[in-house]
XYZ file of C-alpha atoms in Angstrom:
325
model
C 17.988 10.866 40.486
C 15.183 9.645 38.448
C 14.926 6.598 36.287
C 15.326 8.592 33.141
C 18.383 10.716 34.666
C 20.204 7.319 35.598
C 19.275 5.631 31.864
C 20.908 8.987 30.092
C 24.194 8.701 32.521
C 24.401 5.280 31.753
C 23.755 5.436 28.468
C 26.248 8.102 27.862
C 29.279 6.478 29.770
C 28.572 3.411 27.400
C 28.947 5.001 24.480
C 31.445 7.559 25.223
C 33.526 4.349 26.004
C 34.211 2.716 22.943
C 32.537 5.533 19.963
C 36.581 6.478 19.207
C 37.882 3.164 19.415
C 35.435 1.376 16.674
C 34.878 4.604 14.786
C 38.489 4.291 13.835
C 38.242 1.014 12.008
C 34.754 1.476 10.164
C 34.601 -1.813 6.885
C 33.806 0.231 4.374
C 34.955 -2.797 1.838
C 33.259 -5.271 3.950
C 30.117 -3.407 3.556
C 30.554 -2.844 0.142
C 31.278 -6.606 -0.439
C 28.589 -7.651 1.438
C 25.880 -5.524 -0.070
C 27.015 -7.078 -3.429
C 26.558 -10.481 -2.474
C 22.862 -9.781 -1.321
C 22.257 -8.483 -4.452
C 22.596 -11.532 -6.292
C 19.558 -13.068 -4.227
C 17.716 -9.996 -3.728
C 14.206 -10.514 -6.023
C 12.847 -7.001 -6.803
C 8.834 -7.586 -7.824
C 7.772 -4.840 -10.860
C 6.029 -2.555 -8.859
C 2.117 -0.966 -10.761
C 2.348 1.907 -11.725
C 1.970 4.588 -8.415
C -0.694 5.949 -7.196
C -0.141 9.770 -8.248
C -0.388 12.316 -5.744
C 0.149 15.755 -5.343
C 3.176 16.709 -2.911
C 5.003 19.726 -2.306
C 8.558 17.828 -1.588
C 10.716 20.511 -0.872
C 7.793 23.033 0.540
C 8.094 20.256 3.169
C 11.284 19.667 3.745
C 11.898 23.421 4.113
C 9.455 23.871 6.844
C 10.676 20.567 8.996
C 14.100 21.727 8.447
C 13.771 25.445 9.997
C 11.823 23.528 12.877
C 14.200 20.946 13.492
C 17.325 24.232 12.987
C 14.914 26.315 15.365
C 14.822 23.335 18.070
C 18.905 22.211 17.622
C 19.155 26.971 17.963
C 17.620 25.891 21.414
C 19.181 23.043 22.398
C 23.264 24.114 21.977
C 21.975 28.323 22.372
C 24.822 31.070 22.519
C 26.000 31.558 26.443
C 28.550 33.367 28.905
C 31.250 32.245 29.121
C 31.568 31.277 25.261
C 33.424 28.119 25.400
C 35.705 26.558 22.560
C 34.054 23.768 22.418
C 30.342 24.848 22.445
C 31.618 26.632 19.590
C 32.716 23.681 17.633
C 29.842 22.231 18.522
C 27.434 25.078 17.047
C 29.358 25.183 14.093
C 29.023 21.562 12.460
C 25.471 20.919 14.353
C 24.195 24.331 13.084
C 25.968 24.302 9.529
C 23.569 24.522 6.608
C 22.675 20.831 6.227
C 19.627 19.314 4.659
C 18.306 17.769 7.713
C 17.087 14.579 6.102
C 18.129 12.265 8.891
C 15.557 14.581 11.702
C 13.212 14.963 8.648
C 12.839 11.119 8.113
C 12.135 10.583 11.731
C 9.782 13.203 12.293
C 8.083 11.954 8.827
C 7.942 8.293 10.212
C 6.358 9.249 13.657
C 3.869 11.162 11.589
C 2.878 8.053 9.153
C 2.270 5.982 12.205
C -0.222 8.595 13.848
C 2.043 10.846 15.952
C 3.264 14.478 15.895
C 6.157 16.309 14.698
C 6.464 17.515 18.524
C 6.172 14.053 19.601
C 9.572 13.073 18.312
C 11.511 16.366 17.777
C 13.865 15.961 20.763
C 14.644 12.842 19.323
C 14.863 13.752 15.949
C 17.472 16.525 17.003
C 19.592 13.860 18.956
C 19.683 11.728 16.160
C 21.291 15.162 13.952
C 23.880 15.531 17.140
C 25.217 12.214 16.203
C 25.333 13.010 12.415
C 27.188 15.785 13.018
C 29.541 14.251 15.629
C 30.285 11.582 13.056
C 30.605 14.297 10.680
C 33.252 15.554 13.019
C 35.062 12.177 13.451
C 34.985 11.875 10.125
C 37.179 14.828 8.646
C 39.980 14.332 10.904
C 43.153 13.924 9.672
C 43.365 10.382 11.502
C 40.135 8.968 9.594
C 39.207 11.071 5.817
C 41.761 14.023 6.278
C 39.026 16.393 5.100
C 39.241 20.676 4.914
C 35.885 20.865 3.527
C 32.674 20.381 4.739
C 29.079 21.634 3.324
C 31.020 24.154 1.765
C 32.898 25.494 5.061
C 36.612 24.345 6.313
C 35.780 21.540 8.071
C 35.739 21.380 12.355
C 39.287 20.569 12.779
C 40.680 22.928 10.588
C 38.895 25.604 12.561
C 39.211 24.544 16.129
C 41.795 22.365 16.533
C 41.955 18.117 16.289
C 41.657 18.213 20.136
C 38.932 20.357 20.354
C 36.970 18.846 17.547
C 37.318 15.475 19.366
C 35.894 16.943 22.491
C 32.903 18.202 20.739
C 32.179 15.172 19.205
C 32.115 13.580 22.564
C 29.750 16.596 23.885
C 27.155 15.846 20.602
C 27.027 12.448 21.585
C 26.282 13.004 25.324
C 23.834 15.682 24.349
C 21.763 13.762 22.058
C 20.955 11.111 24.459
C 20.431 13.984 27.003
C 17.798 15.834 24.176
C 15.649 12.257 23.721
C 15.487 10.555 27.434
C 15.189 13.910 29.201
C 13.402 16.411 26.809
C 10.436 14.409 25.425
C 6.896 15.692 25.985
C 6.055 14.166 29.201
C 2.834 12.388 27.512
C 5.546 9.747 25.580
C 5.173 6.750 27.766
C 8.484 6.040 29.153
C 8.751 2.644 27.704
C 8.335 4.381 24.138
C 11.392 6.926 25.175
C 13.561 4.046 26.759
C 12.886 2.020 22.999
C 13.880 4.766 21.357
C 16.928 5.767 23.242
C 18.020 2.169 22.536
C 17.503 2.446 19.056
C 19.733 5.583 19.080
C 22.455 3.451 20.973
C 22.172 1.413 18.444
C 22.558 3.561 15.512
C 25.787 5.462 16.787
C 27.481 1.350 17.407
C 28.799 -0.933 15.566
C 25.737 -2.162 14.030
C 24.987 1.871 13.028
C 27.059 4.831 12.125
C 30.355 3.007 12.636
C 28.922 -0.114 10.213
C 27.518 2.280 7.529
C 25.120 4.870 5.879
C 22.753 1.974 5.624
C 22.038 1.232 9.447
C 22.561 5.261 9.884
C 19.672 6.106 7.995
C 17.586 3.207 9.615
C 17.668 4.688 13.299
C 16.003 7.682 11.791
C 12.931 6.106 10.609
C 12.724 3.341 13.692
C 12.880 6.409 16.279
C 10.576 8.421 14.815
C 7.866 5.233 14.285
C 8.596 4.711 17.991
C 7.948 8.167 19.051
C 5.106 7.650 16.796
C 3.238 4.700 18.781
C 3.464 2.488 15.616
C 3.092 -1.591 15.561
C 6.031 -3.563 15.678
C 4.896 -4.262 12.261
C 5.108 -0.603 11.163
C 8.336 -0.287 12.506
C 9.865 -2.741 10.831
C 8.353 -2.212 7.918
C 10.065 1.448 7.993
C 13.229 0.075 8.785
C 13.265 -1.988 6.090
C 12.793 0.706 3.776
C 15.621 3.115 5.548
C 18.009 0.851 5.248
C 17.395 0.667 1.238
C 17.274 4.099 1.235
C 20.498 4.437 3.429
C 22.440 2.055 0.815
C 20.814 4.227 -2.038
C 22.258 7.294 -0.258
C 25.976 5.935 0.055
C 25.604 4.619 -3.949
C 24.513 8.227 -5.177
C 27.215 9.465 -2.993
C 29.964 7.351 -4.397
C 28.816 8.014 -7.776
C 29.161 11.789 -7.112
C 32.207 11.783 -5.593
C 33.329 10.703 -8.995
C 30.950 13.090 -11.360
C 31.232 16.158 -9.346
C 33.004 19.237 -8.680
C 34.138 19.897 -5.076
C 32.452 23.232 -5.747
C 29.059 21.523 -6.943
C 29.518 19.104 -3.696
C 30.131 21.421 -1.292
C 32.858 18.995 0.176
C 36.845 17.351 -1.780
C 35.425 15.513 -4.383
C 37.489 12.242 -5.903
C 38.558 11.627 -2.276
C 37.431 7.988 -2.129
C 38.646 7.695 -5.159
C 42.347 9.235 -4.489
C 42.485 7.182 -1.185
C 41.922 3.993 -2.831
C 38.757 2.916 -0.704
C 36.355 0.308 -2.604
C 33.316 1.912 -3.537
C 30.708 1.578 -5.503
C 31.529 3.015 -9.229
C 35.158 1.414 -8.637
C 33.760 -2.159 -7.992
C 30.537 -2.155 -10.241
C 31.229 0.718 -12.688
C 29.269 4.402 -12.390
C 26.522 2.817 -14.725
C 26.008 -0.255 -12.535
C 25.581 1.681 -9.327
C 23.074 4.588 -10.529
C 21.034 1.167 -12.089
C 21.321 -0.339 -8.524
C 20.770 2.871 -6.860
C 17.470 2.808 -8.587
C 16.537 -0.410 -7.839
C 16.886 0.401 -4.043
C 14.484 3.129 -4.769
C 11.834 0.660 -6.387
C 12.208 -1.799 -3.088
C 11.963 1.128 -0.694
C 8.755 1.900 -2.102
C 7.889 -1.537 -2.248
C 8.033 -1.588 1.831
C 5.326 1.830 2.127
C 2.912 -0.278 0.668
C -0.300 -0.516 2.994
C 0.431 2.795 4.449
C -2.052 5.758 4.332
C -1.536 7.501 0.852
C -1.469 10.948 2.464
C 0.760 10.275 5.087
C 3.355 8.431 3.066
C 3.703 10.902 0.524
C 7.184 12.287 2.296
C 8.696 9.309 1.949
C 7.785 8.320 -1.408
C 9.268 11.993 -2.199
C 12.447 11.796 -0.027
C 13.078 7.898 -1.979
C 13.218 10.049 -5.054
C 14.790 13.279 -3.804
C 18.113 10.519 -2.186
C 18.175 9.183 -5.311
C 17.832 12.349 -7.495
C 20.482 14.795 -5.452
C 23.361 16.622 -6.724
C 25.062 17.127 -3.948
């Protein structure tokens, strides 16, 4: 067994181990309380006026989403015997998402110098864990969810066993995908950082603490991948974690403007279960005028990168905090 074999069984076993214990108890208040107490301190300089470019947004999120769908196609593919849970699998991993989370990483390894085949493998791990907390999320046990991206949701089609099992299976395979599938020109050291990172973002301190620390992961692999400084990094991991926060404000707020139709998921769930978000706490108003001011510091933390390069992020800043649905 080679050293990369014995880091993803390892790796796997750990997080396998406690992902359903923690997962049940996510603070969503806490979170929500402590982001509003930064706030108060949080000094956001008047940014100059940007630097205008011209960027097709959605030409390019089009074409790194049918890469990253082609790549996830390969990774889960249709086999004999067809097995319930591959199934399950296939049908939140290969729903029709947006694929920002694999877009931002394969955007960030590109800012720093790399390739979009330099960090697909791990860009499609980190969309295995989305959609295994995607999964874990619906069940009756957490949200209690039938719809999901406009589809009855994984439990309601396979089963709460089942769905659990494949939520397991995403997790193992994503790990898999990034320590074992990377081009073998990624020094090792650069996959091992990056696996952590992905450890990371499926804990406590990630998907189980938030949409903030989520969306970080994303941009952190993907500079990794890249071969970016450690000041690169965290300069990108400073700005995904504004733009994770500005992601769950705009999501709160629609939860409460929307249709379930227009969403594609139950709309005024947060809001029926009694959960603290953002509208309840500061208002709808409030949270779209903090939503934009985590736009204005995200962009804040690009600054000094190539004008070019950064354009996808500047874009996706606005597109998070421009989306409908």
């Amino acid at each position: 067994m080679d050293t990369r074999e014995a880091l993803v069984y390892t790796l796997i076993s750990f997080l396998l181990s406690f992902q359903l214990v923690f997962w049940r108890f996510r603070p969503r208040c806490t979170k929500v309380m402590s982001t509003l107490r930064l706030t108060r301190h949080v000094n956001i300089r008047p940014l100059n006026s940007p630097k205008s470019y011209k960027f097709e947004f959605m030409s390019y999120m089009v074409n790194k989403a049918k890469s990253v769908n082609k790549a996830l196609e390969e990774a889960v593919p249709l086999r004999e015997p067809v097995l319930k849970i591959h199934e399950a699998m296939r049908y939140t991993l290969l729903s029709d998402g947006k694929r920002v989370r694999p877009m931002l990483c394969l955007a960030a390894c590109e800012l720093v110098g790399g390739h979009e085949s330099t960090a697909m493998s791990v860009a499609c791990g980190m969309e295995m864990l989305h959609a295994s907390s995607l999964i874990l999320d619906d069940l009756p046990c957490m949200d209690d969810d039938c719809l999901r991206r406009g589809k009855p949701t994984n439990h309601m089609v396979f089963g709460e066993g089942i769905s659990i099992l494949a939520s397991d299976a995403l997790i193992a395979l994503a790990v898999q995908k990034a320590a074992t599938s990377t081009l073998l020109d990624v020094p090792p050291e650069r996959v091992l950082r990056a696996v952590k990172e992905m450890v990371k973002a499926v804990g406590t301190e990630g998907l189980v603490a938030g949409q903030a620390a989520d969306l970080a992961g994303e941009a952190v692999t993907g500079a990794i991948m890249g071969g970016g400084s450690d000041k690169e990094i965290e300069k990108l991991r400073s700005y995904a974690r504004c733009i994770g926060l500005m992601f769950q404000v705009v999501d709160d707020v629609l939860d409460v403007t929307k249709s379930s139709e227009e969403l594609g998921k139950t709309a005024g769930k947060d809001l029926i279960a009694g959960k603290l978000t953002y509208p309840r706490l500061m208002g709808v108003e409030k949270s779209k005028e903090y939503a934009e001011r985590l736009n204005r510091e995200a962009r804040e933390h690009l600054q000094g990168f190539d004008s070019d390069k950064v354009a996808p992020l500047l874009s996706l800043a606005d597109y998070v905090l421009n989306r409908k649905n």
